[in-house]
Structures are given as structure tokens and as C-alpha cells.
Amino acid sequence: MLRHLMAHRSVRAYRPDPLPEGVLEGAMAAGQSASTSSNLQVWSVVAVEDAERRALLSELAGGQAHIRQAPLFLVWLVDLSRLARLGAERSHASEGLDYLETFLVGVVDAALAAQNAAAFFEAQGLGIVYIGGLRNHPEWVARELGLPDRCMAVFGMCVGHPDTARPAAIKPRLPQAVVLHRERYDVAGEDAAIGRYDGIDEAFQREQGLAPRAWSDAMVRRVAGPQSLNGRDRLREALGALGFALR
Ligand SMILES: Cc1cc2nc3c(=O)[nH]c(=O)nc-3n(C[C@H](O)[C@H](O)[C@H](O)COP(=O)(O)O)c2cc1C
């Protein structure tokens, strides 16, 4: 498992072959085994195999071809609807669901479960890539998947057999000292370490046949303004439309 964790790379080229029997259920068992805040379990998944539906979701996510290619697309949901239904059945208040805190609990729960499932898939030799592009059009995605109120797609995940003719490489990460602070937050040495990483990342980009650029410049550009959020700058409005009060 450790070897597989360290060998992670996002896979964006898949063979069309279906997944082995039982692998989805195994990954879900791994996902459900993850910690979940207060055991609320405020997440769900929609597993999409239908090619037409995958094609539509691919377009909604900004035309990402790997969603059409991979035989399985998992949509990971923050799902407060189940507790809303339980409250309604018992004529019990469920106002706690209206708070940003509970939404965040659902997002964290979904991410922990998804990463357990990702590790499971990768340990089976399968590849995955997360799809945040699914938040480009949250209401549209919700309609297509028949999501109830207070249920939103946090991200998608392509799952399939990696196409060995177009292998993905392990992407270097920031030096550990940049992300690991001991006892107290400390930025001494950050600039120098990031400068070193810019060089490493640039070499990686070159190796991959991608336009070489400094990681730090690219990331600063990525957060420069709402125009770089692919429509996700209106997420608060979309969440309101999906029934999240976010008080
Ligand atoms: C929540 C989340 C959303 C992501 N969304 C996308 C996406 O929409 N399309 C894509 O190709 N990769 C997406 N990725 C993959 C990242 O780009 C990738 O993990 C990152 O560049 C590091 O590369 P690696 O996973 O190969 O190590 C996403 C990753 C995460 C965690």
C-alpha cells in the first residue's frame, strides 16, 4: 500500500476495458471505512458508467476527454439530504444542516472517503484522476444526476485501466520543509526551497513535453482572479440554489 501511495500519478489516458467484477464495491468499502466526522456519514457517490452520461459530464467539466474514456466515473457528493429526510420523517428540526460548518463536514467526509477509494483502486493497478471541473456547473450536474436538495457534487473521479501506451509520470511535490512545520508555522527558508522546486518542476514539465514554466508563477496566475476559476467564482450562488443555506 505504501509503495502504491508514493507511486500515485493522475491518469488521463485509459483503455476502454471494463473494470474487474467487485472492484467498485471494494473501493466503496474502503471509502466507507474512512473516518467520518461524528459518524454523520454525510457523503454519497453516484457511479456513472453510461457512455452518454459520461459524455455529457465530460462537457460540463470543460470538455475533459478522460471522462468519456474511462469506463467508470464516480461523482463524490456532499450529501446533507439523508439527514434532512431523517429529520423530516421524525418531524424533527434539522437546522444544523443550514450551517457552513455542516457543509464543510460533508466536503471533508467526501474527500477522505474518495482518497481511501483512490488508494484502493491504485492498489489494484487501476488509475484515477479527480475532476474538480465538475464544479463548473453544479446545478446542471445536480439535475443530470437527479440529486436531491442539499446534495452537491464536490468532485468527480475517473477510474480505469491506464493506457500503457500513454503512461503518466509521478509529479514532483514541494520540498517537505515547505509543508511540514514543526511546533510553530515558519516561513524561513520557504523562498529558497520554492526556488529549488521551480527548477525541479520546470525540468519535469520539459521531460513531459509540456511548456516549461516556474511552478510558483503558474500557481500565482492560477489564483489571480475569478477568471481563472472556470465559472466556479459563482459557487456560493450555486450552493444556495442547491438548498445549502451556509449560515
Ligand atoms: C479535488 C481535485 C480536483 C482535480 N480536478 C482535476 C480536473 O478537473 N482535471 C484534471 O485533469 N485533473 C484534476 N485534478 C488532478 C490534479 O491536477 C493533480 O492531482 C495534480 O496536478 C498533481 O498531479 P498528480 O495527481 O499526477 O500527482 C484534481 C485533483 C484534485 C485533488
XYZ file of C-alpha atoms and ligand atoms in Angstrom:
278
model
C 0.000 0.000 0.000
C 2.856 2.407 0.857
C 4.510 1.702 -2.480
C 1.247 2.476 -4.236
C 0.683 5.696 -2.242
C 4.121 7.002 -3.175
C 3.654 5.971 -6.827
C 0.430 7.950 -7.305
C 0.037 9.860 -10.536
C -3.181 11.171 -12.102
C -4.131 9.087 -15.123
C -5.699 10.906 -18.069
C -5.434 8.145 -20.723
C -7.431 4.931 -20.289
C -8.123 1.677 -22.072
C -11.838 1.146 -22.620
C -11.925 -2.315 -20.909
C -14.470 -2.636 -18.107
C -13.306 -2.859 -14.503
C -12.900 -6.240 -12.811
C -16.008 -7.549 -11.051
C -16.391 -6.294 -7.481
C -13.786 -3.540 -7.674
C -16.346 -0.721 -7.291
C -17.857 -2.396 -4.244
C -14.372 -2.950 -2.775
C -13.456 0.699 -3.295
C -16.698 1.799 -1.683
C -15.967 -0.419 1.327
C -12.556 1.286 1.579
C -14.276 4.679 1.241
C -16.826 3.873 3.918
C -14.023 2.720 6.235
C -12.527 6.240 6.285
C -13.038 8.397 9.352
C -16.199 10.485 9.189
C -16.936 13.461 11.391
C -19.190 12.373 14.324
C -20.066 9.317 12.224
C -22.510 11.577 10.356
C -21.512 9.963 7.032
C -22.754 12.976 5.107
C -21.448 11.897 1.728
C -22.611 9.678 -1.135
C -21.426 8.614 -4.561
C -23.117 8.318 -7.941
C -21.300 5.739 -10.083
C -21.730 6.614 -13.766
C -20.928 4.000 -16.410
C -23.379 5.046 -19.135
C -21.319 6.412 -22.058
C -23.795 9.169 -22.989
C -23.999 10.426 -19.427
C -20.194 10.372 -19.156
C -20.000 12.360 -22.403
C -22.356 14.994 -21.013
C -20.456 15.201 -17.710
C -17.227 15.476 -19.684
C -18.615 18.562 -21.449
C -19.901 20.067 -18.202
C -16.424 19.606 -16.716
C -14.852 21.664 -19.508
C -14.525 19.017 -22.228
C -12.196 16.643 -20.373
C -11.803 13.664 -22.723
C -10.694 11.230 -19.987
C -14.247 11.281 -18.536
C -15.512 9.833 -21.812
C -12.633 7.354 -21.993
C -12.582 5.812 -18.513
C -15.219 3.103 -18.060
C -16.251 4.382 -14.627
C -16.856 7.918 -13.422
C -17.563 8.398 -9.727
C -19.296 11.548 -8.580
C -18.471 12.273 -4.945
C -21.215 14.169 -3.163
C -21.528 16.218 -0.033
C -24.892 14.801 0.987
C -26.882 16.508 3.728
C -30.146 15.312 2.151
C -30.151 11.983 4.004
C -30.165 13.677 7.417
C -32.763 16.191 6.147
C -35.012 13.263 5.165
C -34.491 11.548 8.531
C -35.345 14.804 10.338
C -38.476 15.306 8.225
C -39.644 11.699 8.776
C -39.370 12.252 12.518
C -40.807 15.795 12.355
C -37.552 16.824 13.989
C -35.723 20.107 13.392
C -32.557 19.774 11.299
C -31.408 23.379 11.342
C -27.829 22.317 11.980
C -27.712 21.349 8.302
C -28.017 25.029 7.353
C -24.588 25.956 8.661
C -21.386 26.310 6.684
C -19.777 24.032 9.291
C -22.011 21.090 8.332
C -21.359 21.672 4.624
C -17.638 21.644 5.346
C -18.019 18.408 7.318
C -19.615 16.859 4.231
C -16.845 18.076 1.934
C -14.159 16.726 4.267
C -16.008 13.405 4.644
C -16.373 13.053 0.863
C -12.677 13.807 0.308
C -11.495 11.311 2.926
C -13.731 8.578 1.540
C -12.679 9.368 -2.036
C -8.986 9.190 -1.231
C -9.435 5.818 0.507
C -11.218 4.600 -2.609
C -8.473 6.067 -4.817
C -5.828 4.188 -2.821
C -7.873 1.002 -3.194
C -8.173 1.417 -6.974
C -4.475 2.188 -7.346
C -3.530 -0.840 -5.245
C -5.472 -2.935 -7.815
C -3.321 -1.494 -10.617
C -6.080 0.844 -11.799
C -5.665 4.555 -12.448
C -7.704 7.524 -11.291
C -7.912 11.253 -11.752
C -10.007 13.610 -9.649
C -12.246 16.023 -11.571
C -12.818 19.370 -9.888
C -14.158 20.612 -13.231
C -17.452 19.050 -12.137
C -17.993 22.182 -10.043
C -18.083 24.362 -13.187
C -21.867 23.826 -13.471
C -23.148 22.451 -10.145
C -26.888 22.904 -10.813
C -26.650 21.219 -14.233
C -24.740 18.267 -12.762
C -27.319 18.013 -9.957
C -30.186 17.919 -12.480
C -28.488 15.314 -14.676
C -27.836 13.019 -11.697
C -31.204 13.617 -10.027
C -29.616 14.932 -6.847
C -31.993 15.951 -4.076
C -31.781 19.324 -2.310
C -28.730 19.766 -0.064
C -26.657 17.423 -2.176
C -23.807 18.645 -4.383
C -21.039 17.084 -6.496
C -17.768 18.037 -4.794
C -15.607 16.409 -7.469
C -15.623 13.525 -9.878
C -13.140 10.672 -10.267
C -12.303 8.800 -13.473
C -11.398 5.160 -12.856
C -9.983 2.705 -15.347
C -7.075 0.721 -16.693
C -4.229 3.117 -17.517
C -3.332 3.136 -21.212
C 0.250 1.888 -21.060
C 0.945 3.441 -24.484
C 0.463 6.880 -22.864
C 1.860 6.424 -19.352
C 1.602 9.129 -16.694
C 4.635 10.142 -14.650
C 4.962 10.810 -10.933
C 4.806 14.589 -10.468
C 7.338 16.070 -8.047
C 5.946 17.829 -4.984
C 7.123 20.788 -2.920
C 10.080 20.055 -0.622
C 8.747 18.602 2.609
C 10.157 21.509 4.660
C 7.744 23.861 2.850
C 4.655 21.988 4.010
C 5.852 20.485 7.302
C 6.167 22.996 10.140
C 7.473 21.824 13.480
C 5.850 23.251 16.615
C 5.096 26.654 15.026
C 4.468 27.919 11.492
C 7.758 29.034 9.991
C 8.390 30.565 6.549
C 12.157 30.935 6.952
C 13.732 29.146 4.021
C 10.463 28.967 2.103
C 11.562 31.178 -0.807
C 14.799 29.283 -1.373
C 13.043 25.896 -1.176
C 10.326 27.001 -3.606
C 13.016 28.360 -5.932
C 14.640 24.910 -5.951
C 11.273 23.287 -6.589
C 10.575 25.666 -9.511
C 13.693 24.247 -11.172
C 12.660 20.638 -10.488
C 9.130 21.246 -11.764
C 10.404 23.030 -14.862
C 12.613 20.039 -15.703
C 9.606 17.733 -15.152
C 7.446 19.836 -17.483
C 10.171 19.711 -20.114
C 10.524 15.907 -19.737
C 6.772 15.552 -20.219
C 6.842 17.653 -23.386
C 4.864 20.419 -21.658
C 5.628 24.127 -21.756
C 8.300 24.716 -19.125
C 7.304 27.345 -16.566
C 8.114 28.130 -12.962
C 5.614 26.410 -10.670
C 5.349 29.485 -8.438
C 4.495 31.775 -11.401
C 1.909 29.336 -12.737
C 0.218 28.933 -9.356
C 0.134 32.677 -8.700
C -1.522 33.117 -12.102
C -3.995 30.331 -11.248
C -5.354 32.330 -8.311
C -5.044 35.798 -9.850
C -8.758 36.444 -10.154
C -12.234 34.999 -10.706
C -11.500 34.497 -14.421
C -9.145 31.629 -13.524
C -11.888 29.748 -11.617
C -13.707 28.420 -14.734
C -17.084 29.714 -13.578
C -16.626 28.463 -10.037
C -16.499 32.033 -8.740
C -20.318 31.746 -8.520
C -20.205 28.659 -6.316
C -21.880 30.380 -3.362
C -24.881 31.266 -5.575
C -24.994 27.708 -6.961
C -24.917 26.240 -3.454
C -27.856 28.475 -2.491
C -29.807 27.141 -5.491
C -28.998 23.571 -4.381
C -30.518 24.181 -0.938
C -27.430 24.936 1.161
C -28.114 27.960 3.394
C -24.427 28.174 4.526
C -25.215 30.307 7.582
C -10.023 17.857 -5.917
C -9.183 17.706 -7.151
C -9.679 18.125 -8.369
C -8.947 17.927 -9.544
N -9.510 18.257 -10.741
C -8.891 17.916 -11.888
C -9.545 18.102 -13.136
O -10.667 18.631 -13.234
N -8.917 17.675 -14.264
C -7.679 17.068 -14.218
O -7.173 16.685 -15.275
N -7.033 16.890 -13.041
C -7.621 17.286 -11.878
N -7.012 17.039 -10.671
C -5.685 16.386 -10.630
C -4.587 17.352 -10.250
O -4.317 18.210 -11.307
C -3.355 16.524 -9.849
O -3.641 15.736 -8.733
C -2.133 17.413 -9.569
O -1.726 18.100 -10.708
C -0.961 16.550 -9.075
O -0.633 15.578 -10.047
P -0.669 14.021 -9.721
O -2.032 13.677 -9.178
O -0.379 13.337 -11.026
O 0.401 13.762 -8.704
C -7.667 17.314 -9.480
C -7.168 16.929 -8.245
C -7.894 17.121 -7.095
C -7.338 16.673 -5.773
